[in-house]
Amino acid sequence: MTLNAFQADIADPGAVDLAQRLISARLDVRGAGGVIIETEAYGLDDPASHSFKGMTPRNASMFGPAGHAYVYRSYGIHLCLIVVARRGEAVLLRAILPDPGVESMTARRNSPQLCNGPGRLAEALGIRLENDGVTLDGTGLSIVLSGDMPDLLVGPRIGISKPTERPWRFGLAGETGPSRAFPPYAKSL
DNA sequence: CCAACGATTCGCT
DNA sequence: GCGAATCGTTGGC
C-alpha cells in the first residue's frame, strides 16, 4: 500500500491528536480553500460519534484508511467534510479562513459568511456527496500540514445532544472566524 | 413499514 | 435567543 504525502504525515493518528495538528493546516478543494482554524475530534468509544454503533452504509468511510474524506448529509440539508483518522475516528472541519478562491466560494454561498461552520464550509468549497471516501491528496481535495505549533483554543464540541461531553473542539488562538466564539473558560494548550 | 432524529443554518423576534 | 426547514439514515415493530 502506498501512502500519499498527507497520509505519511499523519501516520496512524488518533482523532484528538489529528484535530489539533489540523489547526493551521491548509485545505484545498479544486482551487478553493484556506487555513483550518476550527476542528472537532470524534472517537471510536464516543457516543457522539457516527462510528459509535459500528459501521453502516453511511459511515463506512470512517472505518476506511486514514487521510481520506468522510462526507455526509446533515439535517437533510447540509454536507459536512470530515477527515478520517485512525479506524473509526475522525475530525470534523468546522471553519477555515477563506483564501484562495473567495470569488468561487461567494458564488456558491448566498451569504457573506463563507466558511465559518461545517455546513457553510462544505457548501463554499463545493463539496459533494460523491467526495465521500476520496483520498485527501491528489483527487481535487488536499490537506497540507503547516508544521507550526500554533496556540490552540480548547472547548466542548458544538451541536452535540449526547450527555457525554468532551473538550474536543479546537481553534486557532487569536482568530475571530470560528463558527461560534469559544467559551470564556476555553483554555489554551 | 413507520417514526424519530440529527456533527446545521437561516430568518425572525 | 428561538424555532422552522428538510430528508436520508437508522432502528424498532
PDB file of C-alpha atoms (C1' of nucleotides) in Angstrom:
ATOM      1  CA  MET A   1       0.000   0.000   0.000  1.00  0.00           C
ATOM      2  CA  THR A   2       1.358   3.361  -0.961  1.00  0.00           C
ATOM      3  CA  LEU A   3       0.798   6.431   1.131  1.00  0.00           C
ATOM      4  CA  ASN A   4       0.389   9.901  -0.256  1.00  0.00           C
ATOM      5  CA  ALA A   5       2.156  12.852   1.390  1.00  0.00           C
ATOM      6  CA  PHE A   6      -0.703  13.709   3.708  1.00  0.00           C
ATOM      7  CA  GLN A   7      -1.179  10.140   4.873  1.00  0.00           C
ATOM      8  CA  ALA A   8       2.542   9.806   5.542  1.00  0.00           C
ATOM      9  CA  ASP A   9       2.483  12.999   7.620  1.00  0.00           C
ATOM     10  CA  ILE A  10      -0.328  11.841   9.863  1.00  0.00           C
ATOM     11  CA  ALA A  11       0.683   8.166  10.207  1.00  0.00           C
ATOM     12  CA  ASP A  12      -1.792   6.289  12.439  1.00  0.00           C
ATOM     13  CA  PRO A  13      -3.326   9.382  14.024  1.00  0.00           C
ATOM     14  CA  GLY A  14      -5.743   9.460  16.921  1.00  0.00           C
ATOM     15  CA  ALA A  15      -8.654  11.828  16.271  1.00  0.00           C
ATOM     16  CA  VAL A  16      -7.801  14.202  19.110  1.00  0.00           C
ATOM     17  CA  ASP A  17      -4.175  14.379  18.046  1.00  0.00           C
ATOM     18  CA  LEU A  18      -5.122  14.913  14.412  1.00  0.00           C
ATOM     19  CA  ALA A  19      -7.734  17.540  15.277  1.00  0.00           C
ATOM     20  CA  GLN A  20      -5.010  19.574  16.951  1.00  0.00           C
ATOM     21  CA  ARG A  21      -2.491  19.093  14.155  1.00  0.00           C
ATOM     22  CA  LEU A  22      -5.040  20.152  11.541  1.00  0.00           C
ATOM     23  CA  ILE A  23      -5.334  23.611  13.109  1.00  0.00           C
ATOM     24  CA  SER A  24      -3.262  25.906  10.840  1.00  0.00           C
ATOM     25  CA  ALA A  25      -3.084  23.251   8.118  1.00  0.00           C
ATOM     26  CA  ARG A  26      -4.064  24.246   4.613  1.00  0.00           C
ATOM     27  CA  LEU A  27      -7.146  22.762   2.938  1.00  0.00           C
ATOM     28  CA  ASP A  28      -7.622  22.955  -0.825  1.00  0.00           C
ATOM     29  CA  VAL A  29     -10.652  21.795  -2.783  1.00  0.00           C
ATOM     30  CA  ARG A  30     -10.246  22.162  -6.507  1.00  0.00           C
ATOM     31  CA  GLY A  31      -8.531  25.523  -6.227  1.00  0.00           C
ATOM     32  CA  ALA A  32     -10.510  26.986  -3.341  1.00  0.00           C
ATOM     33  CA  GLY A  33      -9.565  26.600   0.292  1.00  0.00           C
ATOM     34  CA  GLY A  34      -7.827  28.184   3.252  1.00  0.00           C
ATOM     35  CA  VAL A  35      -6.182  27.743   6.629  1.00  0.00           C
ATOM     36  CA  ILE A  36      -8.105  25.483   9.001  1.00  0.00           C
ATOM     37  CA  ILE A  37      -8.979  27.359  12.204  1.00  0.00           C
ATOM     38  CA  GLU A  38     -11.608  25.150  13.870  1.00  0.00           C
ATOM     39  CA  THR A  39     -11.911  21.363  14.230  1.00  0.00           C
ATOM     40  CA  GLU A  40     -13.640  18.751  16.358  1.00  0.00           C
ATOM     41  CA  ALA A  41     -12.484  15.233  17.216  1.00  0.00           C
ATOM     42  CA  TYR A  42     -14.769  12.193  17.195  1.00  0.00           C
ATOM     43  CA  GLY A  43     -13.563   8.916  18.672  1.00  0.00           C
ATOM     44  CA  LEU A  44     -14.498   5.254  18.456  1.00  0.00           C
ATOM     45  CA  ASP A  45     -15.696   4.878  22.040  1.00  0.00           C
ATOM     46  CA  ASP A  46     -17.589   8.132  21.748  1.00  0.00           C
ATOM     47  CA  PRO A  47     -21.413   8.240  21.938  1.00  0.00           C
ATOM     48  CA  ALA A  48     -21.435  11.457  19.898  1.00  0.00           C
ATOM     49  CA  SER A  49     -19.554   9.856  17.031  1.00  0.00           C
ATOM     50  CA  HIS A  50     -21.227   8.386  13.962  1.00  0.00           C
ATOM     51  CA  SER A  51     -18.933   5.399  14.375  1.00  0.00           C
ATOM     52  CA  PHE A  52     -20.126   4.622  17.909  1.00  0.00           C
ATOM     53  CA  LYS A  53     -22.635   1.951  16.897  1.00  0.00           C
ATOM     54  CA  GLY A  54     -20.401   0.348  14.326  1.00  0.00           C
ATOM     55  CA  MET A  55     -20.160   0.512  10.579  1.00  0.00           C
ATOM     56  CA  THR A  56     -23.237   1.350   8.490  1.00  0.00           C
ATOM     57  CA  PRO A  57     -23.542   2.209   4.796  1.00  0.00           C
ATOM     58  CA  ARG A  58     -23.390   5.921   5.594  1.00  0.00           C
ATOM     59  CA  ASN A  59     -20.376   5.967   7.892  1.00  0.00           C
ATOM     60  CA  ALA A  60     -18.306   3.307   6.111  1.00  0.00           C
ATOM     61  CA  SER A  61     -15.688   5.901   5.181  1.00  0.00           C
ATOM     62  CA  MET A  62     -14.931   6.463   8.862  1.00  0.00           C
ATOM     63  CA  PHE A  63     -13.652   2.908   9.015  1.00  0.00           C
ATOM     64  CA  GLY A  64     -11.502   3.250   5.925  1.00  0.00           C
ATOM     65  CA  PRO A  65      -7.884   4.358   5.619  1.00  0.00           C
ATOM     66  CA  ALA A  66      -6.686   7.433   7.498  1.00  0.00           C
ATOM     67  CA  GLY A  67      -6.263  10.546   5.404  1.00  0.00           C
ATOM     68  CA  HIS A  68      -9.470  10.058   3.453  1.00  0.00           C
ATOM     69  CA  ALA A  69     -12.624  12.173   3.466  1.00  0.00           C
ATOM     70  CA  TYR A  70     -15.902  11.278   5.137  1.00  0.00           C
ATOM     71  CA  VAL A  71     -18.725  13.375   3.688  1.00  0.00           C
ATOM     72  CA  TYR A  72     -22.270  13.058   4.959  1.00  0.00           C
ATOM     73  CA  ARG A  73     -25.534  14.946   4.772  1.00  0.00           C
ATOM     74  CA  SER A  74     -26.536  16.792   7.919  1.00  0.00           C
ATOM     75  CA  TYR A  75     -30.132  17.594   8.841  1.00  0.00           C
ATOM     76  CA  GLY A  76     -31.164  16.527   5.361  1.00  0.00           C
ATOM     77  CA  ILE A  77     -29.849  19.836   4.080  1.00  0.00           C
ATOM     78  CA  HIS A  78     -26.136  20.437   4.528  1.00  0.00           C
ATOM     79  CA  LEU A  79     -22.980  18.468   3.850  1.00  0.00           C
ATOM     80  CA  CYS A  80     -20.078  18.178   6.272  1.00  0.00           C
ATOM     81  CA  LEU A  81     -16.441  17.413   5.459  1.00  0.00           C
ATOM     82  CA  ILE A  82     -14.598  15.133   7.869  1.00  0.00           C
ATOM     83  CA  VAL A  83     -11.011  13.889   7.862  1.00  0.00           C
ATOM     84  CA  VAL A  84     -10.681  10.210   8.717  1.00  0.00           C
ATOM     85  CA  ALA A  85      -8.101   9.473  11.406  1.00  0.00           C
ATOM     86  CA  ARG A  86      -7.485   6.027  12.867  1.00  0.00           C
ATOM     87  CA  ARG A  87     -10.114   3.405  12.114  1.00  0.00           C
ATOM     88  CA  GLY A  88     -13.445   4.690  13.416  1.00  0.00           C
ATOM     89  CA  GLU A  89     -12.017   8.060  14.436  1.00  0.00           C
ATOM     90  CA  ALA A  90     -12.355  11.307  12.533  1.00  0.00           C
ATOM     91  CA  VAL A  91     -12.062  15.095  12.631  1.00  0.00           C
ATOM     92  CA  LEU A  92     -14.880  17.438  11.608  1.00  0.00           C
ATOM     93  CA  LEU A  93     -13.690  20.575   9.815  1.00  0.00           C
ATOM     94  CA  ARG A  94     -15.732  23.469  11.206  1.00  0.00           C
ATOM     95  CA  ALA A  95     -14.060  26.616   9.841  1.00  0.00           C
ATOM     96  CA  ILE A  96     -11.288  27.879   7.584  1.00  0.00           C
ATOM     97  CA  LEU A  97     -10.004  31.318   6.597  1.00  0.00           C
ATOM     98  CA  PRO A  98     -11.309  31.549   3.026  1.00  0.00           C
ATOM     99  CA  ASP A  99      -8.406  32.205   0.672  1.00  0.00           C
ATOM    100  CA  PRO A 100      -7.805  31.498  -2.120  1.00  0.00           C
ATOM    101  CA  GLY A 101     -10.953  31.055  -4.154  1.00  0.00           C
ATOM    102  CA  VAL A 102     -13.084  33.653  -2.382  1.00  0.00           C
ATOM    103  CA  GLU A 103     -14.814  34.531  -5.628  1.00  0.00           C
ATOM    104  CA  SER A 104     -15.964  30.971  -6.340  1.00  0.00           C
ATOM    105  CA  MET A 105     -16.986  30.459  -2.707  1.00  0.00           C
ATOM    106  CA  THR A 106     -19.036  33.645  -2.754  1.00  0.00           C
ATOM    107  CA  ALA A 107     -20.764  32.424  -5.880  1.00  0.00           C
ATOM    108  CA  ARG A 108     -21.718  29.139  -4.206  1.00  0.00           C
ATOM    109  CA  ARG A 109     -22.779  30.736  -0.922  1.00  0.00           C
ATOM    110  CA  ASN A 110     -25.731  33.062  -0.691  1.00  0.00           C
ATOM    111  CA  SER A 111     -24.275  34.796   2.345  1.00  0.00           C
ATOM    112  CA  PRO A 112     -21.158  36.747   3.323  1.00  0.00           C
ATOM    113  CA  GLN A 113     -20.485  34.011   5.869  1.00  0.00           C
ATOM    114  CA  LEU A 114     -18.309  31.819   3.699  1.00  0.00           C
ATOM    115  CA  CYS A 115     -16.541  29.181   5.756  1.00  0.00           C
ATOM    116  CA  ASN A 116     -17.426  29.611   9.438  1.00  0.00           C
ATOM    117  CA  GLY A 117     -19.393  26.466  10.168  1.00  0.00           C
ATOM    118  CA  PRO A 118     -19.202  22.904   8.825  1.00  0.00           C
ATOM    119  CA  GLY A 119     -22.189  23.199   6.507  1.00  0.00           C
ATOM    120  CA  ARG A 120     -21.136  26.589   5.191  1.00  0.00           C
ATOM    121  CA  LEU A 121     -17.578  25.430   4.643  1.00  0.00           C
ATOM    122  CA  ALA A 122     -18.712  22.401   2.658  1.00  0.00           C
ATOM    123  CA  GLU A 123     -21.038  24.468   0.511  1.00  0.00           C
ATOM    124  CA  ALA A 124     -18.473  27.214  -0.119  1.00  0.00           C
ATOM    125  CA  LEU A 125     -15.895  24.680  -1.235  1.00  0.00           C
ATOM    126  CA  GLY A 126     -18.341  22.843  -3.483  1.00  0.00           C
ATOM    127  CA  ILE A 127     -18.053  19.591  -1.523  1.00  0.00           C
ATOM    128  CA  ARG A 128     -20.273  16.886  -2.988  1.00  0.00           C
ATOM    129  CA  LEU A 129     -21.593  13.616  -1.607  1.00  0.00           C
ATOM    130  CA  GLU A 130     -19.560  11.802  -4.208  1.00  0.00           C
ATOM    131  CA  ASN A 131     -16.424  13.119  -2.490  1.00  0.00           C
ATOM    132  CA  ASP A 132     -17.152  10.700   0.349  1.00  0.00           C
ATOM    133  CA  GLY A 133     -14.261   8.287   0.710  1.00  0.00           C
ATOM    134  CA  VAL A 134     -11.803  10.031  -1.578  1.00  0.00           C
ATOM    135  CA  THR A 135      -8.185  10.486  -0.568  1.00  0.00           C
ATOM    136  CA  LEU A 136      -7.230  13.930   0.704  1.00  0.00           C
ATOM    137  CA  ASP A 137      -4.220  14.320  -1.504  1.00  0.00           C
ATOM    138  CA  GLY A 138      -4.423  14.346  -5.243  1.00  0.00           C
ATOM    139  CA  THR A 139      -8.090  13.881  -6.119  1.00  0.00           C
ATOM    140  CA  GLY A 140      -9.080  17.524  -6.054  1.00  0.00           C
ATOM    141  CA  LEU A 141      -9.096  17.569  -2.263  1.00  0.00           C
ATOM    142  CA  SER A 142      -5.857  18.055  -0.359  1.00  0.00           C
ATOM    143  CA  ILE A 143      -4.564  18.954   3.085  1.00  0.00           C
ATOM    144  CA  VAL A 144      -1.040  20.103   3.853  1.00  0.00           C
ATOM    145  CA  LEU A 145       0.058  20.377   7.475  1.00  0.00           C
ATOM    146  CA  SER A 146       1.720  23.652   8.410  1.00  0.00           C
ATOM    147  CA  GLY A 147       4.478  22.296  10.601  1.00  0.00           C
ATOM    148  CA  ASP A 148       3.838  25.125  13.015  1.00  0.00           C
ATOM    149  CA  MET A 149       2.793  24.626  16.638  1.00  0.00           C
ATOM    150  CA  PRO A 150       0.146  27.335  16.893  1.00  0.00           C
ATOM    151  CA  ASP A 151      -1.567  28.388  20.120  1.00  0.00           C
ATOM    152  CA  LEU A 152      -4.771  26.359  20.385  1.00  0.00           C
ATOM    153  CA  LEU A 153      -8.095  27.099  21.995  1.00  0.00           C
ATOM    154  CA  VAL A 154      -9.993  24.165  23.500  1.00  0.00           C
ATOM    155  CA  GLY A 155     -13.652  23.835  24.334  1.00  0.00           C
ATOM    156  CA  PRO A 156     -16.647  21.495  24.332  1.00  0.00           C
ATOM    157  CA  ARG A 157     -17.982  20.346  20.985  1.00  0.00           C
ATOM    158  CA  ILE A 158     -20.889  22.104  19.269  1.00  0.00           C
ATOM    159  CA  GLY A 159     -24.292  20.695  18.420  1.00  0.00           C
ATOM    160  CA  ILE A 160     -23.917  17.516  20.427  1.00  0.00           C
ATOM    161  CA  SER A 161     -27.002  16.349  22.294  1.00  0.00           C
ATOM    162  CA  LYS A 162     -25.335  13.361  23.933  1.00  0.00           C
ATOM    163  CA  PRO A 163     -24.694  13.726  27.662  1.00  0.00           C
ATOM    164  CA  THR A 164     -21.040  12.776  27.380  1.00  0.00           C
ATOM    165  CA  GLU A 165     -19.314  15.977  26.505  1.00  0.00           C
ATOM    166  CA  ARG A 166     -15.604  16.134  25.878  1.00  0.00           C
ATOM    167  CA  PRO A 167     -13.275  19.113  25.341  1.00  0.00           C
ATOM    168  CA  TRP A 168     -12.535  18.015  21.804  1.00  0.00           C
ATOM    169  CA  ARG A 169     -13.167  21.226  19.898  1.00  0.00           C
ATOM    170  CA  PHE A 170     -10.047  23.082  18.849  1.00  0.00           C
ATOM    171  CA  GLY A 171      -9.439  26.538  17.419  1.00  0.00           C
ATOM    172  CA  LEU A 172      -6.587  28.733  16.308  1.00  0.00           C
ATOM    173  CA  ALA A 173      -5.951  31.310  19.037  1.00  0.00           C
ATOM    174  CA  GLY A 174      -6.470  34.909  18.018  1.00  0.00           C
ATOM    175  CA  GLU A 175      -8.861  34.171  15.176  1.00  0.00           C
ATOM    176  CA  THR A 176     -12.309  35.749  15.075  1.00  0.00           C
ATOM    177  CA  GLY A 177     -13.521  33.438  12.330  1.00  0.00           C
ATOM    178  CA  PRO A 178     -14.734  30.293  14.169  1.00  0.00           C
ATOM    179  CA  SER A 179     -18.351  29.236  13.675  1.00  0.00           C
ATOM    180  CA  ARG A 180     -19.045  30.298  17.236  1.00  0.00           C
ATOM    181  CA  ALA A 181     -16.870  32.030  19.817  1.00  0.00           C
ATOM    182  CA  PHE A 182     -15.014  29.774  22.179  1.00  0.00           C
ATOM    183  CA  PRO A 183     -16.390  29.991  25.718  1.00  0.00           C
ATOM    184  CA  PRO A 184     -14.540  32.219  28.205  1.00  0.00           C
ATOM    185  CA  TYR A 185     -13.335  29.158  30.041  1.00  0.00           C
ATOM    186  CA  ALA A 186     -11.808  27.738  26.885  1.00  0.00           C
ATOM    187  CA  LYS A 187      -8.172  27.264  27.631  1.00  0.00           C
ATOM    188  CA  SER A 188      -5.102  27.178  25.503  1.00  0.00           C
ATOM    189  CA  LEU A 189      -2.944  24.116  25.183  1.00  0.00           C
TER     190      LEU A 189
ATOM    191  C1'  DC B   1     -43.419  -0.152   7.075  1.00  0.00           C
ATOM    192  C1'  DC B   2     -43.041   3.865  10.030  1.00  0.00           C
ATOM    193  C1'  DA B   3     -41.347   7.132  13.330  1.00  0.00           C
ATOM    194  C1'  DA B   4     -37.543   9.597  15.343  1.00  0.00           C
ATOM    195  C1'  DC B   5     -33.546  12.125  14.917  1.00  0.00           C
ATOM    196  C1'  DG B   6     -29.830  14.821  13.769  1.00  0.00           C
ATOM    197  C1'  DA B   7     -21.547  16.596  13.876  1.00  0.00           C
ATOM    198  C1'  DT B   8     -26.781  22.842  10.912  1.00  0.00           C
ATOM    199  C1'  DT B   9     -28.238  27.152   9.086  1.00  0.00           C
ATOM    200  C1'  DC B  10     -31.225  30.937   8.438  1.00  0.00           C
ATOM    201  C1'  DG B  11     -34.704  34.172   9.479  1.00  0.00           C
ATOM    202  C1'  DC B  12     -37.473  36.456  12.674  1.00  0.00           C
ATOM    203  C1'  DT B  13     -38.498  38.327  17.390  1.00  0.00           C
TER     204       DT B  13
ATOM    205  C1'  DG C   1     -32.262  33.748  21.572  1.00  0.00           C
ATOM    206  C1'  DC C   2     -35.654  30.547  19.367  1.00  0.00           C
ATOM    207  C1'  DG C   3     -37.969  27.730  16.065  1.00  0.00           C
ATOM    208  C1'  DA C   4     -38.668  26.079  11.398  1.00  0.00           C
ATOM    209  C1'  DA C   5     -36.819  23.857   7.364  1.00  0.00           C
ATOM    210  C1'  DT C   6     -35.840  19.345   5.342  1.00  0.00           C
ATOM    211  C1'  DC C   7     -34.806  14.434   4.214  1.00  0.00           C
ATOM    212  C1'  DG C   8     -31.616  10.461   4.436  1.00  0.00           C
ATOM    213  C1'  DT C   9     -30.306   7.146   7.818  1.00  0.00           C
ATOM    214  C1'  DT C  10     -31.304   4.231  11.421  1.00  0.00           C
ATOM    215  C1'  DG C  11     -33.627   1.194  14.412  1.00  0.00           C
ATOM    216  C1'  DG C  12     -37.754  -0.821  16.205  1.00  0.00           C
ATOM    217  C1'  DC C  13     -42.007  -3.459  15.262  1.00  0.00           C
TER     218       DC C  13
END
